[in-house]
Coordinates of C-alpha atoms in Angstrom, one line a residue:
I1253 CA 0.2 -0.1 -0.4
T1254 CA 1.3 3.3 -0.8
R1255 CA 2.1 5.7 2.0
R1256 CA 1.2 9.2 1.3
K1257 CA 3.6 12.0 2.3
G1258 CA 3.1 13.7 6.1
F1259 CA 0.8 10.6 6.8
L1260 CA 1.7 9.0 10.3
P1261 CA 0.1 5.8 11.1
E1262 CA 0.8 6.0 14.4
L1263 CA -1.2 9.2 14.8
A1264 CA -4.3 7.4 13.8
A1265 CA -7.2 7.2 15.3
P1266 CA -8.7 4.6 17.0
F1267 CA -10.9 2.4 14.0
S1268 CA -14.7 3.1 13.6
A1269 CA -16.9 0.4 15.4
F1270 CA -19.4 1.6 12.4
L1271 CA -17.0 -0.5 10.0
T1272 CA -16.7 -3.0 12.1
D1273 CA -19.3 -5.6 11.8
S1274 CA -20.3 -8.2 14.2
F1275 CA -17.4 -11.1 13.4
G1276 CA -15.1 -8.5 14.2
R1277 CA -13.9 -7.8 10.3
Q1278 CA -12.3 -3.8 10.1
H1279 CA -13.4 -2.6 6.8
N1280 CA -11.1 0.0 5.9
Y1281 CA -11.0 -0.5 2.0
L1282 CA -13.5 0.8 -0.1
R1283 CA -14.6 0.3 -4.0
I1284 CA -16.9 3.3 -5.8
S1285 CA -18.5 2.4 -9.1
L1286 CA -18.1 5.7 -10.7
T1287 CA -20.2 4.5 -14.1
E1288 CA -22.4 1.3 -15.2
K1289 CA -21.4 2.6 -19.0
C1290 CA -18.2 0.8 -20.8
N1291 CA -16.4 0.9 -23.8
L1292 CA -16.3 -2.4 -24.2
R1293 CA -19.0 -5.0 -24.6
C1294 CA -17.7 -8.4 -23.1
Q1295 CA -19.9 -11.1 -23.6
Y1296 CA -19.5 -12.7 -20.8
C1297 CA -19.5 -9.5 -18.1
M1298 CA -22.9 -8.5 -19.8
P1299 CA -25.8 -10.6 -19.6
E1300 CA -27.3 -11.4 -23.0
E1301 CA -30.1 -9.8 -22.9
G1302 CA -28.4 -6.6 -21.8
V1303 CA -28.4 -4.1 -19.3
Q1304 CA -30.9 -1.8 -17.7
L1305 CA -29.2 1.7 -17.5
T1306 CA -30.3 3.8 -14.4
P1307 CA -30.8 7.1 -15.8
K1308 CA -28.2 9.9 -14.9
S1309 CA -30.3 11.6 -12.7
E1310 CA -30.3 8.6 -10.4
L1311 CA -26.2 8.7 -10.7
L1312 CA -24.0 9.7 -7.9
T1313 CA -22.8 13.3 -8.9
T1314 CA -18.7 13.9 -8.0
Q1315 CA -19.8 15.9 -5.2
E1316 CA -21.8 13.1 -3.5
I1317 CA -19.1 10.8 -4.7
I1318 CA -16.4 12.9 -2.5
T1319 CA -19.1 13.3 0.3
L1320 CA -19.5 9.8 1.0
A1321 CA -15.7 9.1 0.7
R1322 CA -15.1 11.3 3.3
L1323 CA -17.1 10.4 5.7
F1324 CA -15.5 6.6 4.7
V1325 CA -11.9 8.1 5.8
K1326 CA -12.6 9.7 8.5
Q1327 CA -14.6 6.3 10.1
G1328 CA -11.2 4.2 9.4
V1329 CA -11.4 4.0 5.6
D1330 CA -7.4 4.1 4.1
K1331 CA -7.8 2.6 0.3
I1332 CA -10.7 3.4 -2.5
R1333 CA -10.2 1.8 -5.5
L1334 CA -12.4 3.3 -8.4
T1335 CA -14.6 1.1 -10.7
G1336 CA -16.9 0.9 -13.5
G1337 CA -18.7 -0.1 -15.8
E1338 CA -15.6 1.6 -17.3
P1339 CA -14.2 4.3 -14.5
L1340 CA -12.4 5.6 -17.0
I1341 CA -14.7 7.2 -19.3
R1342 CA -16.6 8.9 -16.6
P1343 CA -15.6 12.4 -17.6
D1344 CA -14.5 14.4 -14.6
V1345 CA -12.2 11.3 -13.5
V1346 CA -9.1 13.4 -13.2
D1347 CA -10.9 15.4 -10.7
I1348 CA -12.2 12.6 -9.0
V1349 CA -8.8 11.3 -8.5
G1350 CA -7.9 14.9 -7.4
Q1351 CA -10.3 15.7 -4.8
L1352 CA -9.8 12.3 -3.3
Y1353 CA -6.1 12.8 -2.9
K1354 CA -7.0 15.5 -0.8
L1355 CA -8.7 13.6 1.9
E1356 CA -6.8 13.3 5.2
G1357 CA -6.0 9.7 6.2
L1358 CA -6.5 8.2 2.9
Q1359 CA -3.1 6.4 1.9
T1360 CA -4.1 4.8 -1.6
I1361 CA -6.3 5.8 -4.6
A1362 CA -6.4 2.7 -6.9
V1363 CA -8.4 2.0 -10.4
T1364 CA -9.6 -1.0 -11.8
T1365 CA -9.9 -0.3 -15.8
N1366 CA -9.8 -2.5 -18.9
G1367 CA -7.2 0.5 -20.6
I1368 CA -8.3 0.8 -23.3
N1369 CA -8.0 4.8 -22.1
L1370 CA -5.6 4.3 -20.0
A1371 CA -2.5 5.2 -22.0
R1372 CA -3.9 8.6 -22.7
L1373 CA -5.3 9.6 -19.1
L1374 CA -2.7 8.1 -17.3
P1375 CA 0.0 10.5 -17.1
R1376 CA -3.6 13.4 -15.8
L1377 CA -4.3 10.2 -13.2
K1378 CA -1.1 10.3 -12.1
D1379 CA -0.3 13.8 -11.7
A1380 CA -4.0 14.1 -9.4
G1381 CA -2.7 11.1 -7.0
L1382 CA -3.4 8.2 -8.3
D1383 CA -1.5 5.8 -6.9
A1384 CA -2.4 2.2 -8.2
I1385 CA -3.1 0.6 -11.1
N1386 CA -5.1 -3.3 -12.2
I1387 CA -5.8 -3.8 -15.4
S1388 CA -8.3 -6.3 -16.8
L1389 CA -7.1 -8.7 -19.4
D1390 CA -8.1 -11.5 -19.8
T1391 CA -6.3 -13.0 -23.8
L1392 CA -3.0 -12.1 -25.2
V1393 CA -4.5 -13.5 -28.7
P1394 CA -5.8 -10.3 -30.1
A1395 CA -9.0 -12.0 -32.5
K1396 CA -10.0 -13.7 -29.6
F1397 CA -9.7 -10.1 -27.9
E1398 CA -11.9 -8.9 -30.0
F1399 CA -14.5 -11.8 -30.3
I1400 CA -14.4 -11.6 -26.2
V1401 CA -15.1 -7.8 -26.2
R1402 CA -17.3 -6.8 -29.1
R1403 CA -15.4 -4.4 -30.2
K1404 CA -11.5 -3.9 -31.3
G1405 CA -8.9 -2.1 -29.0
F1406 CA -6.8 -5.1 -27.7
H1407 CA -3.3 -3.3 -28.4
K1408 CA -4.8 0.1 -26.6
V1409 CA -5.1 -1.8 -23.3
M1410 CA -1.3 -3.0 -24.1
E1411 CA -0.3 0.6 -25.0
G1412 CA -1.9 1.2 -21.2
I1413 CA 0.3 -1.5 -19.6
H1414 CA 3.5 0.2 -21.4
K1415 CA 2.9 3.3 -20.6
A1416 CA 1.9 2.2 -17.0
I1417 CA 5.1 0.5 -16.8
E1418 CA 6.8 3.7 -18.1
L1419 CA 5.4 5.9 -15.0
G1420 CA 6.1 3.8 -12.7
Y1421 CA 4.2 1.8 -11.1
N1422 CA 5.1 -1.1 -9.6
P1423 CA 3.8 -3.8 -9.7
V1424 CA 0.7 -2.6 -12.4
K1425 CA -1.6 -5.6 -11.7
V1426 CA -3.3 -7.2 -14.5
N1427 CA -6.4 -8.7 -13.7
C1428 CA -7.4 -12.0 -15.6
V1429 CA -10.6 -14.3 -15.2
V1430 CA -9.3 -18.0 -16.1
M1431 CA -12.6 -19.8 -18.1
R1432 CA -12.0 -23.2 -19.5
G1433 CA -12.5 -23.6 -23.1
L1434 CA -11.3 -19.9 -23.3
N1435 CA -8.5 -18.8 -21.8
E1436 CA -7.0 -21.8 -19.9
D1437 CA -4.0 -22.3 -22.4
E1438 CA -2.9 -19.1 -22.0
L1439 CA -1.7 -19.6 -18.4
L1440 CA 2.3 -19.8 -18.9
D1441 CA 2.0 -16.8 -21.3
F1442 CA 0.3 -15.1 -18.8
V1443 CA 3.2 -16.2 -16.1
A1444 CA 6.3 -15.9 -18.8
L1445 CA 4.9 -12.1 -19.0
T1446 CA 6.1 -11.4 -15.4
Q1447 CA 10.0 -12.6 -16.6
D1448 CA 11.1 -9.0 -17.5
Q1449 CA 8.2 -7.2 -16.4
P1450 CA 6.9 -5.6 -13.0
L1451 CA 3.8 -7.1 -13.4
D1452 CA 1.3 -8.8 -11.2
V1453 CA -0.7 -11.0 -13.0
R1454 CA -3.5 -12.2 -10.8
F1455 CA -5.7 -15.4 -12.3
I1456 CA -8.9 -14.5 -11.2
E1457 CA -11.4 -18.0 -10.8
Y1458 CA -14.8 -17.5 -12.6
M1459 CA -17.6 -16.2 -10.6
P1460 CA -21.4 -16.5 -10.5
F1461 CA -23.4 -13.0 -11.3
D1462 CA -26.8 -12.7 -13.0
G1463 CA -26.5 -13.5 -16.6
N1464 CA -23.7 -15.3 -17.3
K1465 CA -24.4 -18.5 -16.7
W1466 CA -22.6 -20.1 -14.7
N1467 CA -21.5 -23.5 -13.3
F1468 CA -19.1 -25.3 -12.5
K1469 CA -17.5 -27.2 -15.4
K1470 CA -16.4 -23.5 -16.7
M1471 CA -14.4 -23.1 -13.1
V1472 CA -10.9 -23.3 -13.5
S1473 CA -9.9 -23.6 -9.8
Y1474 CA -6.6 -22.1 -8.3
K1475 CA -4.9 -25.6 -7.2
E1476 CA -5.3 -26.8 -11.3
M1477 CA -4.2 -23.4 -12.6
L1478 CA -1.0 -23.7 -10.3
D1479 CA -0.7 -27.4 -10.8
T1480 CA -0.2 -26.4 -14.6
V1481 CA 1.8 -23.5 -13.9
R1482 CA 4.2 -25.8 -11.9
Q1483 CA 4.8 -27.8 -13.9
R1484 CA 6.7 -25.7 -16.2
W1485 CA 8.2 -23.6 -13.2
P1486 CA 8.0 -26.5 -10.3
E1487 CA 10.8 -24.4 -8.5
L1488 CA 7.8 -21.1 -8.0
E1489 CA 7.7 -19.6 -4.3
K1490 CA 5.2 -18.5 -2.2
L1491 CA 4.9 -15.4 -1.3
P1492 CA 4.0 -13.4 2.2
C1493 CA 0.8 -11.7 1.6
E1494 CA -1.3 -9.6 4.3
A1495 CA -4.0 -11.3 6.5
S1496 CA -6.9 -9.1 4.6
S1497 CA -5.0 -9.8 1.1
T1498 CA -7.8 -11.6 -1.7
A1499 CA -4.8 -13.3 -3.2
K1500 CA -2.4 -16.3 -2.9
A1501 CA 1.2 -14.6 -4.2
Y1502 CA 3.5 -16.7 -6.2
K1503 CA 6.9 -15.7 -7.8
V1504 CA 9.0 -17.4 -10.3
P1505 CA 13.1 -16.9 -8.9
D1506 CA 14.3 -14.4 -11.2
F1507 CA 11.5 -13.2 -12.8
Q1508 CA 10.3 -9.4 -11.8
G1509 CA 7.8 -9.6 -11.7
Q1510 CA 4.7 -12.2 -10.0
I1511 CA 1.4 -14.4 -10.5
S1512 CA -1.6 -14.3 -7.8
F1513 CA -4.4 -16.4 -7.9
I1514 CA -8.1 -15.1 -6.3
T1515 CA -9.2 -17.9 -5.2
S1516 CA -13.1 -16.6 -4.2
M1517 CA -14.7 -20.0 -5.2
S1518 CA -12.4 -22.7 -4.2
E1519 CA -10.5 -21.1 -1.2
H1520 CA -12.9 -18.3 -0.2
F1521 CA -11.0 -15.4 1.7
C1522 CA -14.4 -14.3 3.6
G1523 CA -13.0 -14.6 7.1
S1524 CA -10.1 -11.4 6.5
C1525 CA -12.8 -9.3 4.0
N1526 CA -12.3 -5.5 4.8
R1527 CA -13.9 -4.5 1.9
L1528 CA -17.7 -2.3 0.9
R1529 CA -18.5 -1.1 -2.2
I1530 CA -20.5 1.5 -3.6
T1531 CA -23.0 1.3 -6.9
A1532 CA -22.7 4.2 -9.1
D1533 CA -26.3 4.5 -8.6
G1534 CA -25.6 5.6 -4.6
N1535 CA -26.2 1.5 -3.0
L1536 CA -24.1 0.2 -0.4
K1537 CA -22.4 -3.5 -0.7
V1538 CA -21.6 -5.2 2.3
C1539 CA -20.7 -8.6 0.3
L1540 CA -19.5 -8.8 -3.6
F1541 CA -22.0 -11.8 -4.0
G1542 CA -25.0 -10.6 -2.0
N1543 CA -27.9 -8.9 -3.0
S1544 CA -28.3 -7.4 0.0
E1545 CA -28.6 -2.9 -0.8
V1546 CA -28.9 0.0 1.4
S1547 CA -29.0 3.4 -1.1
L1548 CA -27.0 6.0 0.7
R1549 CA -28.1 8.0 -2.3
D1550 CA -31.5 8.6 -1.1
H1551 CA -30.7 9.0 2.3
L1552 CA -27.7 11.5 1.5
R1553 CA -30.3 13.5 -1.1
S1554 CA -33.2 13.7 1.7
G1555 CA -30.5 15.5 4.1
A1556 CA -30.0 12.9 6.5
S1557 CA -26.9 14.3 8.5
E1558 CA -23.2 12.8 8.9
D1559 CA -23.9 11.2 12.1
K1560 CA -27.2 9.3 10.6
L1561 CA -25.4 8.1 7.3
V1562 CA -23.2 6.5 9.7
Q1563 CA -25.3 5.1 11.1
I1564 CA -27.0 4.0 8.6
I1565 CA -23.6 2.4 7.0
G1566 CA -22.4 1.0 10.6
A1567 CA -25.9 -0.7 10.6
A1568 CA -25.6 -2.3 7.1
V1569 CA -22.4 -3.5 8.0
G1570 CA -23.3 -5.0 11.1
R1571 CA -25.8 -7.0 8.9
K1572 CA -22.7 -8.5 7.0
K1573 CA -22.8 -12.6 6.9
K1574 CA -20.2 -14.6 8.2
Q1575 CA -19.4 -15.6 4.3
H1576 CA -20.3 -15.3 0.8
A1577 CA -23.6 -13.1 1.9
G1578 CA -24.9 -16.3 4.0
M1579 CA -25.3 -18.8 1.2
F1580 CA -23.4 -21.7 0.8
N1581 CA -24.6 -22.3 -2.5
I1582 CA -23.8 -19.0 -4.3
S1583 CA -24.3 -20.4 -7.9
Q1584 CA -27.7 -19.8 -6.8
M1585 CA -27.9 -16.5 -6.1
K1586 CA -29.4 -13.2 -7.0
N1587 CA -27.1 -10.6 -7.2
R1588 CA -26.7 -7.9 -10.3
P1589 CA -24.7 -8.7 -13.1
M1590 CA -20.7 -7.6 -12.9
I1591 CA -21.2 -4.8 -15.3
L1592 CA -23.8 -3.1 -12.6
I1593 CA -21.4 -3.9 -9.7
E1594 CA -17.9 -3.1 -11.2
S1595 CA -15.6 -4.2 -13.9
A1596 CA -12.8 -5.6 -11.7
L1597 CA -13.8 -9.3 -12.0
R1598 CA -14.9 -11.5 -15.4
S1599 CA -16.0 -14.7 -16.5
S1600 CA -17.8 -16.2 -19.9
P1601 CA -21.0 -17.9 -20.0
L1602 CA -20.3 -18.4 -24.4
L1603 CA -17.5 -20.8 -24.4
Q1604 CA -18.6 -23.8 -22.9
D1605 CA -16.2 -26.4 -20.9
T1606 CA -14.0 -28.5 -23.2
L1607 CA -12.8 -31.2 -20.2
R1608 CA -12.1 -30.6 -16.9
N1609 CA -7.8 -31.9 -17.5
S1610 CA -7.2 -30.1 -21.1
Q1611 CA -3.5 -29.3 -21.8
S1612 CA -3.0 -26.9 -24.6
S1613 CA -0.2 -25.4 -27.1
K1614 CA -0.2 -22.4 -29.3
Q1615 CA 2.3 -21.0 -32.5
G1616 CA 2.0 -18.6 -34.6
G1617 CA 0.7 -18.4 -37.9
H1618 CA 1.3 -15.8 -40.9
R1619 CA -1.1 -14.0 -42.5
P1620 CA -0.5 -13.0 -46.2
G1621 CA -2.0 -9.8 -47.4
H1622 CA -4.5 -7.3 -45.4
R1623 CA -7.6 -9.0 -46.0
Q1624 CA -7.3 -11.5 -48.3
M1625 CA -6.8 -14.9 -45.5
L1626 CA -7.0 -15.4 -41.9
R1627 CA -5.8 -18.4 -40.8
T1628 CA -5.6 -20.2 -37.5
R1629 CA -3.0 -22.7 -36.5
Q1630 CA -1.9 -23.7 -33.3
H1631 CA 1.6 -24.4 -32.1
T1632 CA 3.8 -24.6 -28.6
L1633 CA 4.3 -21.8 -26.6
P1634 CA 7.9 -19.2 -26.6
G1635 CA 9.9 -21.0 -24.0
S1636 CA 11.9 -17.6 -23.3
R1637 CA 12.6 -14.1 -24.3
S1638 CA 15.2 -12.1 -24.5
A1639 CA 15.3 -9.9 -21.2
Q1640 CA 15.5 -6.7 -23.2
Q1641 CA 12.3 -7.2 -24.5
P1642 CA 9.9 -4.2 -24.6
L1643 CA 6.6 -5.7 -23.2
A1644 CA 4.8 -4.5 -26.7
A1645 CA 6.9 -6.9 -28.3
E1646 CA 6.9 -9.4 -25.5
I1647 CA 3.7 -9.6 -25.6
L1648 CA 2.9 -10.0 -29.1
H1649 CA 5.8 -12.1 -29.5
T1650 CA 3.6 -15.1 -29.7
Q1651 CA 0.6 -13.0 -31.5
A1652 CA 2.9 -10.9 -33.9
R1653 CA 2.3 -13.4 -36.8
G1654 CA -0.9 -12.9 -37.4
I1655 CA -4.0 -14.6 -35.2
C1656 CA -2.6 -17.4 -32.7
I1657 CA -5.5 -20.0 -31.5
F1658 CA -5.4 -22.6 -29.5
Q1659 CA -4.3 -26.6 -29.6
K1660 CA -6.2 -28.6 -27.6
Y1661 CA -5.1 -32.1 -26.6
L1662 CA -7.7 -33.4 -24.3
N1663 CA -8.3 -36.3 -21.8
S1664 CA -11.6 -37.7 -22.4
S1665 CA -13.1 -39.5 -19.4
S1666 CA -14.6 -41.7 -21.8
D1667 CA -13.0 -43.9 -24.8
T1668 CA -16.0 -44.2 -26.6
K1669 CA -16.3 -42.0 -29.5
C1670 CA -19.3 -41.3 -32.6
L1671 CA -18.9 -43.8 -35.9
R1672 CA -20.3 -41.8 -38.9
T1673 CA -20.7 -43.6 -41.7
S1674 CA -22.9 -42.5 -45.2
K1675 CA -25.1 -44.7 -46.7
A1676 CA -24.8 -44.7 -50.4
I1677 CA -21.4 -43.6 -52.7
R1678 CA -22.8 -40.2 -54.9
S1679 CA -20.9 -40.8 -58.6
D1680 CA -18.9 -37.6 -57.7
L1681 CA -17.0 -39.5 -54.7
C1682 CA -13.7 -41.3 -54.6
T1683 CA -13.1 -44.3 -52.2
S1684 CA -11.0 -46.7 -51.2
G1685 CA -11.1 -48.9 -48.2
P1686 CA -14.4 -51.2 -47.5
G1687 CA -16.6 -48.3 -48.1
P1688 CA -20.1 -46.7 -46.6
S1689 CA -22.1 -49.2 -44.9
D1690 CA -25.5 -50.7 -46.3
S1691 CA -27.8 -49.7 -43.0
L1692 CA -27.3 -46.6 -41.1
T1693 CA -25.2 -47.2 -37.7
H1694 CA -26.9 -44.8 -35.2
V1695 CA -30.5 -46.6 -35.7
D1696 CA -31.1 -50.4 -33.8
Q1697 CA -33.0 -53.5 -35.3
E1698 CA -35.8 -51.6 -34.1
G1699 CA -35.8 -48.6 -35.1
R1700 CA -34.9 -46.4 -32.5
V1701 CA -31.8 -44.2 -31.9
A1702 CA -28.6 -45.8 -30.7
M1703 CA -25.3 -44.1 -29.8
V1704 CA -22.7 -46.5 -32.0
D1705 CA -19.9 -48.4 -29.5
V1706 CA -16.8 -47.6 -30.2
G1707 CA -14.6 -49.4 -27.4
R1708 CA -13.0 -51.8 -29.9
K1709 CA -12.5 -50.2 -32.2
P1710 CA -8.0 -49.5 -32.5
D1711 CA -7.1 -46.1 -32.2
S1712 CA -5.6 -44.7 -35.8
E1713 CA -4.7 -40.8 -36.7
R1714 CA -8.6 -39.5 -38.1
T1715 CA -8.3 -36.1 -40.0
A1716 CA -11.0 -35.0 -42.2
V1717 CA -11.2 -30.9 -44.5
A1718 CA -14.6 -29.2 -44.7
S1719 CA -15.5 -26.6 -46.4
A1720 CA -18.5 -23.7 -47.1
V1721 CA -19.2 -20.5 -49.1
V1722 CA -20.8 -17.0 -48.1
R1723 CA -22.3 -15.4 -50.5
L1724 CA -22.5 -11.8 -49.1
G1725 CA -23.6 -9.6 -52.1
E1726 CA -20.7 -6.5 -53.4
K1727 CA -21.9 -4.3 -49.9
A1728 CA -21.6 -6.7 -47.3
F1729 CA -18.4 -7.9 -49.4
G1730 CA -17.0 -5.0 -50.0
M1731 CA -16.9 -4.0 -46.4
V1732 CA -15.8 -7.0 -44.9
Q1733 CA -12.7 -6.7 -47.1
Q1734 CA -12.1 -3.5 -46.0
N1735 CA -13.0 -4.3 -42.2
Q1736 CA -15.2 -1.7 -41.4
L1737 CA -18.2 -3.4 -40.1
K1738 CA -19.3 -2.3 -36.6
K1739 CA -19.3 -5.7 -34.6
G1740 CA -15.9 -5.8 -35.8
D1741 CA -13.5 -8.3 -37.8
V1742 CA -15.5 -10.8 -39.1
L1743 CA -12.9 -12.6 -40.1
A1744 CA -11.2 -13.1 -37.4
V1745 CA -14.3 -13.6 -35.2
A1746 CA -15.2 -16.0 -37.6
Q1747 CA -12.5 -17.9 -37.5
I1748 CA -12.6 -18.3 -33.5
A1749 CA -16.5 -19.5 -34.1
G1750 CA -15.6 -22.3 -36.2
I1751 CA -12.4 -23.7 -33.7
Q1752 CA -15.1 -23.6 -31.1
G1753 CA -17.7 -25.3 -33.2
A1754 CA -15.1 -28.1 -33.9
K1755 CA -14.5 -28.7 -29.3
L1756 CA -18.4 -28.2 -29.2
T1757 CA -19.7 -30.6 -31.9
S1758 CA -20.8 -33.0 -29.1
Q1759 CA -23.0 -30.8 -27.4
L1760 CA -24.3 -30.1 -30.6
I1761 CA -24.6 -33.5 -32.6
P1762 CA -26.9 -35.5 -29.9
L1763 CA -24.7 -38.8 -31.3
C1764 CA -21.5 -37.4 -31.6
H1765 CA -19.2 -38.6 -28.9
N1766 CA -16.6 -36.3 -27.7
I1767 CA -13.1 -36.4 -29.7
P1768 CA -10.2 -35.3 -28.1
L1769 CA -9.4 -33.0 -31.0
S1770 CA -5.1 -32.5 -31.0
Q1771 CA -5.5 -29.6 -34.3
V1772 CA -8.3 -27.4 -35.6
D1773 CA -7.5 -24.9 -38.5
V1774 CA -9.6 -23.2 -40.1
S1775 CA -9.1 -20.7 -43.0
L1776 CA -10.7 -17.8 -44.4
S1777 CA -10.6 -16.4 -47.6
L1778 CA -12.5 -13.8 -49.6
D1779 CA -13.5 -14.3 -52.9
K1780 CA -13.9 -11.1 -54.9
R1781 CA -16.0 -13.1 -58.3
K1782 CA -18.4 -14.1 -56.4
C1783 CA -18.3 -11.7 -53.7
A1784 CA -18.0 -14.7 -50.8
V1785 CA -16.3 -15.7 -47.6
V1786 CA -14.4 -19.2 -48.6
I1787 CA -14.1 -20.9 -45.4
Q1788 CA -12.4 -24.8 -45.0
A1789 CA -11.9 -26.6 -41.7
F1790 CA -9.2 -28.9 -41.2
C1791 CA -10.1 -31.4 -38.0
C1792 CA -7.3 -34.2 -36.9
S1793 CA -7.1 -36.8 -33.9
Q1794 CA -6.1 -39.5 -32.9
G1795 CA -9.0 -42.1 -31.7
K1796 CA -11.6 -44.4 -32.1
T1797 CA -13.6 -42.6 -34.8
G1798 CA -13.3 -40.4 -37.6
V1799 CA -13.7 -36.3 -37.0
E1800 CA -16.0 -35.5 -40.4
M1801 CA -18.7 -33.8 -38.1
E1802 CA -16.3 -31.5 -36.2
A1803 CA -14.7 -30.2 -39.5
L1804 CA -17.9 -29.8 -40.5
T1805 CA -19.4 -28.2 -37.3
A1806 CA -16.5 -25.8 -37.6
A1807 CA -17.2 -24.6 -41.3
S1808 CA -21.1 -24.4 -40.7
L1809 CA -20.4 -22.1 -37.3
A1810 CA -17.9 -20.7 -39.1
A1811 CA -20.2 -19.0 -42.2
L1812 CA -23.2 -18.5 -39.2
T1813 CA -21.0 -16.2 -38.1
V1814 CA -20.1 -14.4 -40.6
Y1815 CA -23.9 -14.1 -41.5
D1816 CA -24.7 -13.3 -38.0
M1817 CA -21.7 -9.9 -38.2
C1818 CA -23.4 -9.1 -41.7
K1819 CA -27.0 -9.0 -41.5
A1820 CA -27.6 -5.7 -40.4
V1821 CA -26.1 -4.6 -43.9
T1822 CA -28.3 -7.1 -46.0
H1823 CA -30.4 -10.1 -45.3
D1824 CA -29.3 -11.4 -49.0
I1825 CA -27.1 -13.8 -47.7
V1826 CA -26.8 -17.0 -48.8
I1827 CA -24.7 -20.0 -47.3
E1828 CA -23.8 -22.9 -49.7
E1829 CA -21.8 -25.1 -50.6
V1830 CA -21.2 -26.7 -47.1
K1831 CA -19.9 -30.5 -48.0
L1832 CA -17.2 -32.9 -47.0
L1833 CA -13.6 -32.0 -49.1
S1834 CA -11.6 -35.3 -47.9
K1835 CA -10.9 -37.1 -44.6
T1836 CA -8.2 -40.0 -43.7
G1837 CA -7.9 -43.0 -41.4
G1838 CA -10.5 -45.5 -40.5
Q1839 CA -12.0 -49.3 -41.6
R1840 CA -13.7 -47.6 -44.2
G1841 CA -10.7 -46.3 -45.8
D1842 CA -10.0 -42.4 -47.4
F1843 CA -12.3 -40.0 -48.8
Q1844 CA -11.6 -37.4 -51.4
R1845 CA -13.9 -35.1 -52.8
G1846 CA -13.5 -35.3 -57.5

């Protein structure tokens, strides 16, 4: 914690009983949400149906924020964090920091931000008195970033992190919510960033809020993350921490920075909680997971005296439960969506769980031409970087060659896979091997649907390539080509959707088994003559059954995503030629479309 010049802790007044709950916890840390608005549209932060914003007249004014802050500081709060929404889009945020800095007894002013406006505002914020920064960043892959937040801005966030280091903030905290099936494969990438930079990368367990469709399968636990990191760096050391800290801190010896784990779900830290929250509309929340709120705004505007406000605050603090708002099954809780509380913690409903024990690796790809081809491949992580490498180059080490997406080597708990056969041979197909079955393998002798048991089949390498074409028309095609659609980079988002589609095939197609995909490769190219996007999807697996359905699902999902992102321009879009181009492996031999 930053100690302000001239502040002598030994002269501090005894801690206020009004901020001490019935379990003896002293609440000296206040988080104030400055706005409900955000300049990103994160699919994991906002519910699918969106949020109803509070009218401006019902939000706290600057003077009300300072009045409440002064009241809490007089009672013993010595740290205030500004959150949102996105706090840095509030026009008077620099003025608010400056006024907070003048409060006698306040030792630390911090901000949690998505980083989009950080590089531009940080010099003024530092001059005003900002002490500490947390930057939310859930991926180091530019295309995945755009897919998650529905906006561009990855490089602005990187610029903000670099600016914070340049201005001497140490550490610069980076908040990363880890979500199975989305970014758990980037753990080692994030840890590697701490080698030569004063970063504290904080891995946060995915937590439930209204609208984010939380479930345990999407959560990657602290111990699982720690095991993954220790496999790469067995010498990882645990660091001491303050009693009220929410983070379990670790450091790789000789690394400049450190990592931390926020274990809100698997190992809660309610017993030492020292935090209170004020929402943008002026409600006091004594627990992040609780739905109990007291409107300080209403009392303030009705002319309540300072003593009355302190009594109201003290009563709310006194009702605080022992842990997680008193609910042991917090997945059933009723609470605000995360965007309406603050933007410090992030989570994702979109990309479902793959399998609990998964390993991933990435490698860089090349993007020939600006808009002619977008291709994703899967690669291995870099082992080390030069100590002289600047942050921007370091972060982009595996990204600059193009869009990098994740190779999954999934460990399935089931040995059964899905057997897929065709009913007849078309005259334009070339096959080798035994050929197709004379009967439908997913139907039993009585005509009922049945899942094929392939447990006795031998493992072999299986590959498949599928394609699809999306005809857009001249106007939409031109906008895709120039990357001018408001929803973002169509090819980048469609490519990620295709990869996710391949991994989720067994959840979409009822009789398919979970297949441990070792590679998914999606490419999108632009056919100017047809005003079309041409999609090809390649899938590979070492298993008991083929990957045709995975390749077809990948191509189809990518095509549907192109449609979805372009439909605001025109509905005259045609998806056609969804087909299998080739497949190898299996008892029925190889297939190549003529």
